[in-house]
Coordinates of C-alpha atoms in Angstrom, one line a residue:
Chain L
M1 CA -0.2 0.0 -0.1
I2 CA 2.6 2.5 0.9
S3 CA 5.5 1.1 -0.6
W4 CA 5.6 3.3 -3.4
M5 CA 6.2 5.9 -1.6
A6 CA 9.5 4.6 -2.0
W7 CA 10.4 5.4 2.3
T8 CA 14.2 6.1 2.8
L9 CA 15.3 6.5 6.6
P10 CA 16.7 10.5 6.2
V11 CA 12.9 11.7 4.7
A12 CA 11.7 9.9 6.9
V13 CA 13.4 11.8 9.8
F14 CA 13.2 14.9 8.4
F15 CA 9.6 14.2 8.2
S16 CA 9.1 13.4 11.8
V17 CA 11.3 16.2 13.0
I18 CA 8.9 19.0 11.1
A19 CA 5.8 17.2 12.6
F20 CA 7.5 17.4 16.6
I21 CA 8.6 21.2 15.9
L22 CA 5.4 21.1 14.3
M23 CA 3.8 19.4 17.4
C24 CA 6.1 21.6 20.2
M25 CA 4.8 24.8 18.5
T26 CA 1.3 23.7 19.3
V27 CA 1.8 22.6 22.4
Y28 CA 3.5 25.8 23.2
E29 CA 1.0 28.6 21.0
V30 CA -1.9 26.8 23.5
R31 CA -0.2 27.4 26.8
S32 CA 1.1 30.7 26.7
P33 CA 0.0 32.0 23.0
C34 CA 2.6 34.8 21.6
V35 CA 2.2 38.7 20.1
E36 CA 3.5 39.4 17.5
R37 CA 6.7 41.4 17.8
K38 CA 9.0 43.3 15.7
G39 CA 12.7 41.8 15.8
F40 CA 15.6 42.4 13.4
L41 CA 13.3 41.2 10.7
P42 CA 11.1 44.3 8.7
I43 CA 8.2 43.1 9.1
A44 CA 6.2 42.6 12.7
T45 CA 5.9 38.2 13.0
T46 CA 4.5 36.1 15.2
R47 CA 6.9 33.0 16.5
G48 CA 5.0 30.6 13.8
D49 CA 5.9 33.1 10.9
R50 CA 9.4 33.0 12.6
L51 CA 9.7 29.3 12.5
F52 CA 8.8 29.6 8.5
I53 CA 11.4 32.1 7.3
G54 CA 14.1 30.2 8.7
L55 CA 12.9 26.9 7.6
L56 CA 12.4 27.8 4.3
S57 CA 15.3 30.4 4.4
S58 CA 17.6 27.0 5.6
A59 CA 16.2 25.1 2.7
Y60 CA 17.8 27.9 0.5
L61 CA 21.0 27.7 1.4
H62 CA 21.0 24.2 1.6
L63 CA 20.2 25.4 -2.8
V64 CA 23.2 27.6 -2.8
F65 CA 25.6 24.8 -1.2
L66 CA 24.6 22.2 -3.7
G67 CA 24.6 24.7 -6.6
L68 CA 27.1 26.3 -5.9
T69 CA 30.1 23.9 -3.9
D70 CA 31.3 20.4 -3.8
L71 CA 31.4 20.9 0.6
N72 CA 29.7 18.9 2.7
L73 CA 26.3 19.4 3.3
W74 CA 26.2 18.8 7.4
I75 CA 27.9 21.9 7.1
P76 CA 25.4 24.3 5.8
L77 CA 22.6 22.2 7.9
A78 CA 24.7 23.3 11.5
I79 CA 24.4 26.8 9.9
S80 CA 20.6 26.4 9.9
V81 CA 20.5 25.1 13.6
I82 CA 22.0 28.0 14.2
W83 CA 19.9 30.6 11.7
L84 CA 16.9 28.5 13.3
A85 CA 18.0 29.5 17.1
V86 CA 18.8 33.2 16.2
I87 CA 15.6 33.8 14.0
L88 CA 13.2 32.5 16.9
R89 CA 14.8 34.1 19.8
W90 CA 16.2 37.7 18.5
G91 CA 13.7 37.7 15.1
Chain D
M1 CA -11.7 42.7 12.8
N2 CA -13.2 41.5 15.8
K3 CA -12.6 37.8 16.0
T4 CA -12.8 35.8 18.7
E5 CA -10.7 33.4 20.2
N6 CA -12.5 29.8 19.8
N7 CA -10.0 26.4 19.1
K8 CA -13.1 24.5 17.9
A9 CA -13.0 26.1 15.0
W10 CA -10.7 23.7 14.3
F11 CA -13.5 21.5 13.6
L12 CA -14.7 23.6 10.9
V13 CA -11.1 22.9 9.5
L14 CA -11.1 19.6 9.6
P15 CA -12.3 18.4 6.4
V16 CA -10.8 21.0 4.0
F17 CA -6.8 19.8 5.9
L18 CA -7.6 16.6 5.6
L19 CA -8.7 16.6 1.9
V20 CA -5.8 19.0 1.3
A21 CA -3.3 17.0 2.8
F22 CA -4.2 13.5 1.6
S23 CA -3.6 15.4 -2.1
A24 CA -1.1 17.5 -0.8
V25 CA 1.1 16.1 1.5
I26 CA 1.4 12.5 0.6
P27 CA 2.7 13.6 -2.5
L28 CA 4.6 15.7 -0.9
M29 CA 6.4 13.3 1.0
T30 CA 6.4 10.4 -1.9
V31 CA 8.5 13.7 -4.2
V32 CA 11.4 14.0 -1.4
N33 CA 11.8 10.6 -0.8
Y34 CA 11.9 9.8 -4.7
S35 CA 14.9 12.7 -5.0
V36 CA 17.1 11.2 -2.7
Q37 CA 17.2 8.0 -4.2
D38 CA 17.9 6.1 -7.7
I39 CA 14.8 4.0 -8.9
F40 CA 15.0 1.6 -11.3
D41 CA 11.3 -0.1 -10.7
Q42 CA 9.7 -1.1 -7.3
N43 CA 12.2 -2.8 -5.9
N44 CA 14.8 -1.6 -7.1
A45 CA 15.5 1.7 -5.6
Y46 CA 19.3 3.2 -4.2
F47 CA 19.8 5.9 -2.0
V48 CA 22.0 8.8 -3.6
G49 CA 22.0 11.6 -1.4
A50 CA 21.9 15.2 -2.5
E51 CA 23.3 13.5 -5.8
W52 CA 20.2 14.9 -8.1
F53 CA 20.1 17.9 -6.7
R54 CA 23.5 19.3 -7.1
E55 CA 22.6 17.6 -11.3
V56 CA 19.6 19.2 -11.7
L57 CA 20.8 22.6 -10.0
R58 CA 24.4 23.1 -12.5
D59 CA 22.2 21.3 -15.5
P60 CA 22.4 24.1 -18.3
R61 CA 19.0 22.7 -20.1
L62 CA 17.0 24.2 -16.0
H63 CA 18.8 27.0 -16.0
D64 CA 17.8 28.2 -19.9
S65 CA 14.7 27.1 -18.9
L66 CA 14.2 29.2 -15.7
L67 CA 15.4 31.5 -17.0
R68 CA 12.8 31.3 -20.4
Q69 CA 10.3 31.3 -17.4
F70 CA 11.2 34.3 -15.0
I71 CA 10.8 36.4 -18.5
Y72 CA 7.7 35.2 -19.7
S73 CA 6.4 35.5 -16.8
F74 CA 7.6 39.6 -16.2
A75 CA 6.5 40.0 -19.9
V76 CA 2.8 38.5 -18.9
L77 CA 2.4 40.9 -16.1
A78 CA 4.2 43.8 -17.8
I79 CA 1.5 43.5 -20.4
E80 CA -1.5 42.3 -19.1
I81 CA -1.7 44.7 -15.9
P82 CA -1.3 48.5 -17.6
L83 CA -3.7 46.2 -20.5
G84 CA -6.0 45.2 -18.0
I85 CA -6.4 48.1 -16.1
A86 CA -7.0 50.4 -19.8
V87 CA -9.9 48.0 -20.5
A88 CA -11.3 48.1 -16.8
L89 CA -11.6 52.5 -17.9
M90 CA -12.6 52.1 -21.0
M91 CA -15.4 49.8 -19.7
P92 CA -18.9 51.1 -19.7
T93 CA -20.1 51.8 -15.8
K94 CA -23.5 50.6 -15.8
G95 CA -26.7 49.5 -17.3
K96 CA -26.6 46.6 -19.8
M97 CA -23.9 47.6 -21.6
A98 CA -21.3 46.7 -18.9
S99 CA -23.4 43.1 -18.3
L100 CA -22.7 42.2 -22.2
C101 CA -18.7 43.6 -21.8
L102 CA -18.7 41.4 -18.6
I103 CA -19.8 38.4 -20.4
L104 CA -17.9 39.3 -23.8
L105 CA -14.7 40.0 -21.4
A106 CA -15.4 36.8 -19.4
I107 CA -15.5 34.2 -22.3
P108 CA -11.8 33.0 -23.0
L109 CA -11.4 32.7 -18.8
L110 CA -13.8 29.7 -19.4
I111 CA -12.4 27.7 -22.1
P112 CA -10.4 24.6 -21.6
W113 CA -6.8 25.6 -22.1
N114 CA -6.3 23.1 -24.5
V115 CA -8.8 24.5 -26.4
V116 CA -6.9 28.0 -26.5
G117 CA -3.8 26.8 -27.6
T118 CA -5.9 24.1 -30.8
I119 CA -7.7 28.1 -31.1
W120 CA -4.3 29.7 -32.2
Q121 CA -3.3 26.4 -33.0
I122 CA -5.6 27.1 -36.1
F123 CA -5.6 31.2 -36.0
G124 CA -2.1 31.5 -36.7
R125 CA -1.4 29.4 -39.0
A126 CA -0.7 30.7 -42.8
D127 CA -2.3 28.5 -44.8
I128 CA -5.7 28.0 -42.5
G129 CA -5.7 31.0 -40.0
L130 CA -6.5 34.4 -40.5
F131 CA -4.0 35.7 -38.4
G132 CA -1.0 33.6 -39.1
A133 CA -2.4 34.8 -43.3
A134 CA -2.9 38.2 -42.2
L135 CA 0.3 38.8 -41.4
N136 CA 1.6 37.0 -44.5
G137 CA 0.0 39.0 -46.4
L138 CA 1.1 42.0 -44.6
G139 CA 4.9 40.4 -45.3
I140 CA 6.1 39.1 -42.5
D141 CA 7.3 36.3 -42.5
Y142 CA 5.2 34.3 -39.8
N143 CA 5.6 30.7 -38.9
Y144 CA 5.5 29.3 -35.3
A145 CA 5.9 26.2 -36.4
S146 CA 9.6 26.6 -37.0
N147 CA 10.8 30.3 -35.9
P148 CA 11.3 30.1 -31.9
G149 CA 10.6 33.7 -32.0
D150 CA 7.5 33.8 -33.2
A151 CA 6.3 30.6 -31.2
W152 CA 7.9 32.3 -28.1
A153 CA 5.4 35.9 -29.7
T154 CA 2.4 33.7 -29.4
V155 CA 2.0 32.1 -26.3
L156 CA 2.4 35.3 -25.3
L157 CA 0.2 36.6 -27.2
I158 CA -2.2 33.8 -26.6
D159 CA -1.7 34.4 -22.8
V160 CA -2.6 38.3 -23.2
W161 CA -5.7 37.0 -24.7
H162 CA -6.1 34.6 -22.2
W163 CA -5.8 36.2 -19.2
T164 CA -5.9 40.6 -19.5
S165 CA -10.1 39.5 -19.1
L166 CA -9.2 38.7 -15.5
V167 CA -7.0 41.6 -14.4
A168 CA -9.6 43.9 -16.1
L169 CA -12.7 42.4 -14.5
L170 CA -10.5 42.9 -11.5
C171 CA -9.7 46.6 -11.6
F172 CA -13.6 46.5 -13.1
S173 CA -15.0 45.9 -9.4
G174 CA -12.3 47.6 -7.6
L175 CA -13.0 50.7 -9.7
R176 CA -16.8 50.1 -8.7
A177 CA -15.8 50.4 -5.3
I178 CA -15.5 53.8 -5.8
P179 CA -17.7 56.8 -4.5
E180 CA -18.9 58.8 -6.6
A181 CA -18.2 62.1 -4.5
F182 CA -14.9 61.2 -4.9
Y183 CA -14.9 62.5 -8.2
Q184 CA -17.5 64.9 -8.0
A185 CA -14.3 66.0 -5.3
A186 CA -12.2 65.7 -8.4
E187 CA -14.3 67.7 -10.3
I188 CA -14.7 70.7 -8.2
D189 CA -11.0 71.1 -7.8
R190 CA -10.4 70.8 -12.6
A191 CA -8.7 67.7 -12.1
S192 CA -6.9 66.3 -14.9
K193 CA -7.5 62.6 -15.6
W194 CA -4.4 61.7 -15.1
A195 CA -4.2 63.4 -11.4
V196 CA -8.4 61.5 -11.0
F197 CA -6.4 58.4 -12.2
R198 CA -3.5 58.5 -9.9
Y199 CA -4.4 60.0 -6.7
I200 CA -8.3 58.6 -7.0
Q201 CA -8.2 55.2 -8.8
L202 CA -4.7 54.0 -8.5
P203 CA -4.9 53.9 -4.8
R204 CA -8.1 52.4 -4.8
L205 CA -7.5 49.8 -7.0
K206 CA -4.5 48.7 -5.2
S207 CA -5.5 45.6 -3.5
V208 CA -6.9 44.0 -6.5
L209 CA -3.8 44.6 -8.0
V210 CA -2.2 42.8 -5.9
I211 CA -4.5 40.0 -6.1
G212 CA -4.1 39.8 -9.8
V213 CA -0.2 40.3 -10.0
L214 CA -0.5 37.3 -7.4
L215 CA -2.9 35.0 -9.9
R216 CA -1.2 36.4 -13.1
F217 CA 2.2 35.9 -11.7
M218 CA 1.7 31.5 -10.7
D219 CA -0.9 30.6 -13.2
S220 CA 1.7 32.1 -15.6
F221 CA 5.0 30.7 -13.8
M222 CA 3.4 26.8 -14.3
I223 CA 1.9 27.1 -17.9
Y224 CA 1.7 23.6 -19.5
T225 CA -1.0 23.4 -21.7
E226 CA -0.8 26.3 -24.4
P227 CA 2.3 25.7 -25.6
F228 CA 2.2 21.8 -25.1
V229 CA -1.0 22.1 -27.3
L230 CA 0.8 24.7 -30.0
T231 CA 4.3 23.4 -30.9
G232 CA 4.4 20.9 -27.5
G233 CA 7.2 23.2 -26.2
G234 CA 9.2 23.6 -29.4
P235 CA 10.3 24.4 -32.0
G236 CA 13.9 23.8 -30.5
N237 CA 13.4 24.7 -26.4
S238 CA 11.9 27.8 -27.5
T239 CA 8.4 27.5 -25.7
T240 CA 9.7 25.1 -22.7
F241 CA 9.1 26.4 -19.9
L242 CA 9.2 24.1 -16.3
S243 CA 6.3 22.5 -16.3
Q244 CA 7.1 21.6 -19.5
T245 CA 10.8 20.4 -18.1
L246 CA 9.6 18.8 -15.3
T247 CA 7.0 17.2 -17.2
K248 CA 8.9 15.7 -20.2
M249 CA 11.7 14.2 -17.4
A250 CA 9.0 12.7 -15.3
V251 CA 6.9 11.2 -18.1
G252 CA 8.8 11.1 -20.6
Q253 CA 11.6 9.8 -20.0
F254 CA 10.6 8.3 -16.2
D255 CA 13.3 10.0 -14.1
L256 CA 11.2 9.9 -11.0
G257 CA 15.0 10.8 -9.5
P258 CA 16.1 13.9 -11.2
A259 CA 12.3 15.0 -12.0
A260 CA 11.6 15.0 -8.1
A261 CA 14.7 17.1 -7.0
F262 CA 13.3 19.5 -10.2
S263 CA 10.0 19.3 -8.6
L264 CA 10.8 20.7 -4.9
V265 CA 13.5 23.2 -6.7
Y266 CA 9.9 24.5 -8.4
F267 CA 7.8 24.3 -5.5
L268 CA 10.8 26.7 -3.0
I269 CA 10.2 29.1 -5.6
V270 CA 6.5 29.1 -5.9
L271 CA 6.7 28.3 -2.3
L272 CA 9.1 32.1 -1.3
V273 CA 7.2 34.1 -4.6
S274 CA 3.9 33.1 -2.7
W275 CA 4.7 33.5 0.8
L276 CA 6.0 37.3 -0.1
F277 CA 2.5 38.0 -1.8
F278 CA 0.6 37.0 1.1
T279 CA 2.1 38.7 3.7
T280 CA 2.0 41.9 1.4
I281 CA -1.7 40.9 1.1
T282 CA -2.5 40.9 5.1
H283 CA -0.2 43.5 5.9
M284 CA -2.6 45.5 3.3
D285 CA -5.5 44.1 5.1
K286 CA -4.1 45.2 8.2
A287 CA -4.0 48.7 7.3
K288 CA -7.3 49.3 6.2
Chain E
M1 CA -13.2 63.0 -31.1
T2 CA -14.5 62.9 -27.0
M3 CA -13.1 61.6 -24.0
S4 CA -16.2 58.8 -24.2
K5 CA -16.4 58.0 -28.4
R6 CA -12.8 56.8 -27.5
K7 CA -13.4 55.2 -24.8
T8 CA -16.1 53.4 -26.4
L9 CA -13.7 52.7 -30.1
G10 CA -11.1 51.8 -27.4
I11 CA -13.5 48.6 -25.2
S12 CA -15.0 47.8 -28.8
L13 CA -11.5 47.3 -30.8
Y14 CA -10.5 44.9 -27.5
I15 CA -13.6 42.9 -27.5
L16 CA -12.8 42.5 -31.1
F17 CA -9.8 41.4 -30.3
V18 CA -11.2 39.0 -28.0
L19 CA -14.0 37.6 -30.5
V20 CA -12.1 37.2 -33.4
P21 CA -10.1 34.1 -32.6
I22 CA -13.1 32.1 -31.1
Y23 CA -15.6 33.6 -34.3
W24 CA -12.7 31.7 -36.5
L25 CA -13.1 28.7 -34.6
L26 CA -16.9 28.2 -35.2
N27 CA -16.7 29.0 -38.8
M28 CA -14.1 26.3 -38.9
S29 CA -16.3 24.0 -37.5
F30 CA -18.9 25.0 -40.0
K31 CA -16.9 24.1 -42.8
T32 CA -15.7 20.9 -44.6
N33 CA -12.2 20.6 -44.6
E34 CA -11.5 20.8 -48.8
E35 CA -13.1 24.0 -47.8
I36 CA -10.7 24.8 -45.3
L37 CA -7.6 23.6 -46.9
S38 CA -8.3 24.6 -49.8
S39 CA -8.8 28.8 -49.9
L40 CA -9.2 31.3 -46.5
T41 CA -12.8 32.0 -46.6
L42 CA -14.5 34.8 -43.7
W43 CA -17.2 32.8 -44.0
P44 CA -18.8 29.2 -44.6
Q45 CA -18.5 28.7 -48.4
H46 CA -20.3 25.7 -47.7
F47 CA -22.4 25.7 -44.8
T48 CA -22.4 22.0 -43.0
L49 CA -23.2 20.4 -39.9
A50 CA -21.1 17.3 -40.6
N51 CA -18.9 18.2 -37.7
Y52 CA -21.2 18.0 -35.0
E53 CA -22.6 15.0 -36.3
V54 CA -19.5 13.3 -36.0
I55 CA -19.1 14.4 -32.3
F56 CA -23.1 13.7 -31.5
S57 CA -22.8 10.2 -33.4
D58 CA -19.3 8.9 -31.5
P59 CA -19.8 7.8 -28.1
S60 CA -15.6 8.4 -28.0
W61 CA -16.1 12.0 -28.7
Y62 CA -19.3 12.9 -26.6
S63 CA -18.4 10.4 -23.8
G64 CA -15.9 13.0 -23.2
Y65 CA -18.1 15.6 -22.5
I66 CA -20.4 13.6 -20.0
N67 CA -16.8 12.8 -18.4
S68 CA -16.2 16.4 -17.7
I69 CA -19.5 17.4 -16.7
L70 CA -19.3 14.5 -13.9
Y71 CA -16.1 14.8 -12.5
V72 CA -16.6 18.8 -12.9
S73 CA -20.3 18.3 -10.4
M74 CA -18.6 16.1 -8.3
N75 CA -15.7 18.5 -7.8
V76 CA -17.9 21.4 -8.0
V77 CA -20.4 20.1 -4.5
I78 CA -17.2 18.1 -2.6
T79 CA -15.4 22.3 -2.6
L80 CA -18.4 24.0 -1.4
L81 CA -19.0 21.2 1.2
V82 CA -15.6 21.2 2.8
A83 CA -14.6 25.1 1.8
L84 CA -18.5 26.5 3.7
P85 CA -17.3 25.6 7.2
A86 CA -13.9 26.4 7.0
A87 CA -14.3 29.7 5.6
Y88 CA -16.8 30.7 8.4
A89 CA -14.1 29.3 10.8
F90 CA -11.7 31.6 8.9
S91 CA -13.7 35.2 9.1
R92 CA -15.3 34.0 12.3
Y93 CA -12.8 33.2 14.9
R94 CA -9.3 33.4 15.8
F95 CA -7.4 30.0 16.7
V96 CA -4.1 28.1 16.6
G97 CA -2.7 28.1 13.1
D98 CA -4.9 29.5 11.7
K99 CA -2.8 32.0 9.6
H100 CA 0.0 30.0 8.8
L101 CA -3.1 27.0 8.0
F102 CA -4.2 29.3 5.4
F103 CA -1.4 30.1 3.7
W104 CA -1.0 26.8 3.5
L105 CA -4.0 25.8 2.0
L106 CA -3.1 29.6 -0.4
T107 CA 0.7 27.3 -1.6
N108 CA -1.6 24.9 -2.8
R109 CA -3.3 27.2 -5.1
M110 CA -0.2 28.2 -6.9
A111 CA 1.7 25.0 -6.8
P112 CA 2.4 23.5 -10.2
P113 CA 0.5 20.7 -11.0
A114 CA 3.4 18.9 -12.8
V115 CA 5.3 19.1 -9.3
F116 CA 2.7 16.4 -8.1
L117 CA 1.8 14.7 -11.2
L118 CA 4.0 11.7 -10.8
P119 CA 3.1 10.6 -6.3
F120 CA -0.5 11.9 -7.7
F121 CA -0.4 8.8 -10.6
Q122 CA 0.4 6.5 -8.3
L123 CA -1.4 7.5 -4.5
Y124 CA -4.5 7.4 -7.2
S125 CA -3.6 3.9 -8.1
S126 CA -2.7 2.6 -5.0
V127 CA -5.9 3.3 -3.2
G128 CA -7.6 2.1 -7.1
L129 CA -9.2 5.0 -8.0
F130 CA -7.4 5.1 -10.8
D131 CA -9.6 6.3 -14.0
T132 CA -12.6 7.1 -12.0
H133 CA -14.3 10.5 -11.6
I134 CA -13.8 10.4 -8.2
A135 CA -10.6 10.7 -8.4
V136 CA -10.0 13.7 -11.1
A137 CA -12.0 15.5 -8.4
L138 CA -10.4 15.0 -5.8
A139 CA -7.4 16.4 -6.9
H140 CA -8.6 19.2 -8.5
C141 CA -9.8 20.2 -4.8
L142 CA -6.5 20.4 -4.1
F143 CA -6.7 24.4 -5.6
N144 CA -9.9 24.4 -6.2
V145 CA -10.9 24.1 -2.0
P146 CA -8.0 27.1 -1.2
L147 CA -9.3 29.2 -3.7
A148 CA -13.5 28.8 -2.8
V149 CA -12.1 29.5 1.2
W150 CA -10.1 32.3 0.0
I151 CA -13.4 33.4 -1.9
L152 CA -16.2 32.9 0.3
E153 CA -14.3 33.8 3.7
G154 CA -13.8 37.6 1.5
F155 CA -17.6 37.3 0.9
M156 CA -18.8 36.3 4.7
S157 CA -16.3 38.8 6.3
G158 CA -18.7 40.9 4.7
V159 CA -21.8 39.7 6.9
P160 CA -22.0 41.7 10.0
R161 CA -21.4 39.6 13.1
E162 CA -24.3 41.0 15.2
I163 CA -26.8 38.3 12.7
D164 CA -24.4 35.4 14.3
E165 CA -24.4 36.9 17.9
T166 CA -28.9 37.0 17.5
A167 CA -29.1 34.0 15.8
Y168 CA -27.7 32.6 19.0
I169 CA -29.3 34.9 21.4
D170 CA -33.0 33.6 19.7
G171 CA -31.7 29.9 20.5
Y172 CA -30.3 29.2 17.0
S173 CA -28.2 25.8 16.9
F174 CA -25.0 26.3 15.1
P175 CA -25.9 24.2 12.2
R176 CA -29.8 25.3 12.5
F177 CA -27.7 29.1 12.2
F178 CA -25.9 28.2 8.9
V179 CA -28.2 26.9 7.0
R180 CA -31.1 28.4 7.7
I181 CA -30.1 32.2 7.9
F182 CA -26.3 32.6 7.2
L183 CA -25.9 30.5 4.0
P184 CA -28.7 32.2 1.8
M185 CA -27.2 35.7 2.9
I186 CA -24.2 35.0 1.1
R187 CA -26.0 33.3 -1.8
S188 CA -24.2 34.8 -4.2
G189 CA -21.1 34.2 -3.5
I190 CA -21.1 30.7 -3.1
G191 CA -22.7 30.9 -6.6
V192 CA -19.7 33.2 -7.4
T193 CA -17.3 30.3 -5.8
A194 CA -19.2 27.7 -7.3
F195 CA -19.1 28.8 -10.1
F196 CA -14.6 29.5 -9.8
A197 CA -14.6 25.8 -9.4
F198 CA -16.3 24.6 -11.8
M199 CA -14.1 27.4 -13.9
F200 CA -10.5 26.2 -13.3
S201 CA -11.8 22.3 -12.9
W202 CA -13.3 22.6 -16.3
V203 CA -10.1 24.1 -18.2
E204 CA -7.6 22.2 -16.5
L205 CA -6.3 19.6 -18.7
L206 CA -2.6 17.8 -17.7
L207 CA -4.1 16.4 -14.5
A208 CA -7.1 14.9 -15.6
R209 CA -5.5 13.9 -18.7
T210 CA -2.6 12.0 -16.2
L211 CA -5.6 10.4 -13.9
T212 CA -7.7 8.7 -16.7
S213 CA -7.2 6.7 -19.5
V214 CA -10.4 5.3 -20.8
E215 CA -13.5 5.6 -18.5
A216 CA -13.3 8.6 -17.8
K217 CA -11.2 10.2 -19.9
P218 CA -12.1 14.3 -20.6
I219 CA -13.1 15.7 -23.5
A220 CA -9.6 17.8 -23.4
A221 CA -7.9 15.1 -23.5
I222 CA -9.2 13.3 -26.1
M223 CA -8.9 16.2 -27.8
T224 CA -5.1 16.3 -27.7
R225 CA -5.3 12.8 -28.5
T226 CA -6.7 14.0 -32.1
V227 CA -4.1 16.1 -32.2
G228 CA -1.8 14.1 -32.1
A229 CA -2.7 11.5 -34.6
A230 CA -1.8 11.6 -38.3
G231 CA -3.5 14.0 -40.4
I232 CA -5.7 16.0 -38.3
D233 CA -9.5 16.8 -38.8
W234 CA -9.4 20.7 -38.7
G235 CA -12.9 21.0 -38.9
V236 CA -14.3 18.4 -36.1
L237 CA -11.4 19.6 -33.6
S238 CA -13.3 23.0 -34.2
A239 CA -16.1 21.5 -33.4
A240 CA -15.3 19.8 -30.2
G241 CA -13.8 23.2 -29.4
A242 CA -16.6 25.4 -30.1
L243 CA -18.3 22.8 -27.8
T244 CA -16.8 23.0 -25.0
I245 CA -17.4 26.9 -24.4
I246 CA -20.4 26.4 -24.6
P247 CA -21.1 24.8 -21.1
G248 CA -18.9 28.2 -19.6
L249 CA -21.3 30.8 -21.2
L250 CA -24.0 28.9 -19.7
V251 CA -22.6 28.9 -16.0
I252 CA -21.3 32.4 -16.4
W253 CA -25.2 34.0 -17.5
F254 CA -27.0 33.0 -14.0
V255 CA -23.7 34.9 -12.2
R256 CA -22.3 37.8 -14.2
N257 CA -23.6 40.6 -11.7
H258 CA -21.2 39.1 -9.8
V259 CA -18.2 37.8 -11.6
A260 CA -16.5 40.9 -11.3
K261 CA -16.1 40.2 -7.0
G262 CA -15.8 36.3 -6.6
F263 CA -12.6 37.4 -8.4
A264 CA -11.1 39.9 -6.5
L265 CA -11.4 37.2 -3.8
G266 CA -14.4 39.3 -2.4
R267 CA -11.7 41.3 -1.3
V268 CA -13.9 44.9 -3.1

């Protein structure tokens, strides 16, 4: 039934992590609803907005590394994690 | 808008969520899976990591079709938005004539996309089409099937014919929402036609124009059917846009891995652009 | 020349530009193939209905229209059923993740169908829905439902909240209020939404063609196959194309006064 989806471990981990983050954010939001605020980003954002901006920019960062360099993908991944933390805290 | 906080509202959106998730999330997960594997058949798939992404991002054919796509989408916007505004300004404002204009303008929007292609395929031919015959009669050597420039221009012309009405209808409804008093005040001030347009009509059109630009950009960005019917993406690669390239890869050559990697890059571009538009729209709604 | 005359001239010219290619299609559909190929004539010299006869007498042609109408109608019904309550929720309540959910829905309207083509084919095959009308109807929901939610939300936001509150005070339950009071108030919005769902499902080719082979093959796919065959029968092709315009004309007549508002997603 799901064999056609051709699951692989890294992809499964990737989607689990995303799902886990979303779940945490939902719980956090229900416990303590957040208000829009203005950080170093040019627009006022909520917590969810910052997460989305962080994830999307991380995806582009990976593409840039893949397209322009032959460096190992762990490098952009590490940068992304730091970037995500920065943007969630101060963005 | 004074909305109330109520998380039970989730029950009302649940059907939509499940329906769209079924059609969007499962395929998306599958595409991600394909993009990291070399797939020969159901039982022979090998994990290749980010190899396909590397290949796709460095493939000159894809750079070309991406560039072609952006030029095309910007050309579409550059022509259709001003033309649509002009048409909306010229439309009769009320009565039977206004209804008639609305319906006539809307006709191209309701024609199946492949039939739009067929209409112009016939209309543009030098032997049986009025348009092609007229151009050749004027001494212009026009042939969309053999000249890449002509094919590209024809696809653009088709899009203008097909979709300018959408922009025009949007602007028409935006203009209708301007109170008569604004125009009267302008008349008292002896404002010029241009001033009326610049300071009364254009600001009121802003919100519909953002929607118009969004829909036109996105739909021209995924254009597939018209060039497919007209010339199949040719001659050469002159009208091979992103969706053509992708469909050729996925269905034509059955290169699942590269096609999936390409899909994801394509999807990320769309995601970024629609996020920019969505943010603009919500900020404009808030400013009201 | 006065301003209003220049405007009339301008709009007439533009409408002429819109109509001439369509006229040419109609013109071709009433000609014989000999006439089409022998000379360029501005109207049919030997008027014939033979091209239309071919379509109405051959099941492989006319079944295409029936298939298309079937899946389009299913799509409109499903779209409205799920989009109405969701649009109400978006227009009346704030809830966890509402903005992001809305954006996510929107991205599905914007995503190119080509991206999901292959997994769609396998998804619907694996649940045994390949080559059925419902498969195409469900697939089209991917872009029609978000659009419907967007348009309906715009229309619903125009209805004052006080109406809801008064109804609840008067003892209406939510379902009864929704069906008896609220829906009639936004009928034009529902009409326009149905029109848009109809339109985008009717004009779509790529998904409809990929998800069907024989039983549910839409007219659009049948037409492209005819194009591919050796020697194009221009007359029949034109007639088939001309017939696809009629359903659109019929539905637009009903919503002609609200279409512009619908195109603005109810936001004017």
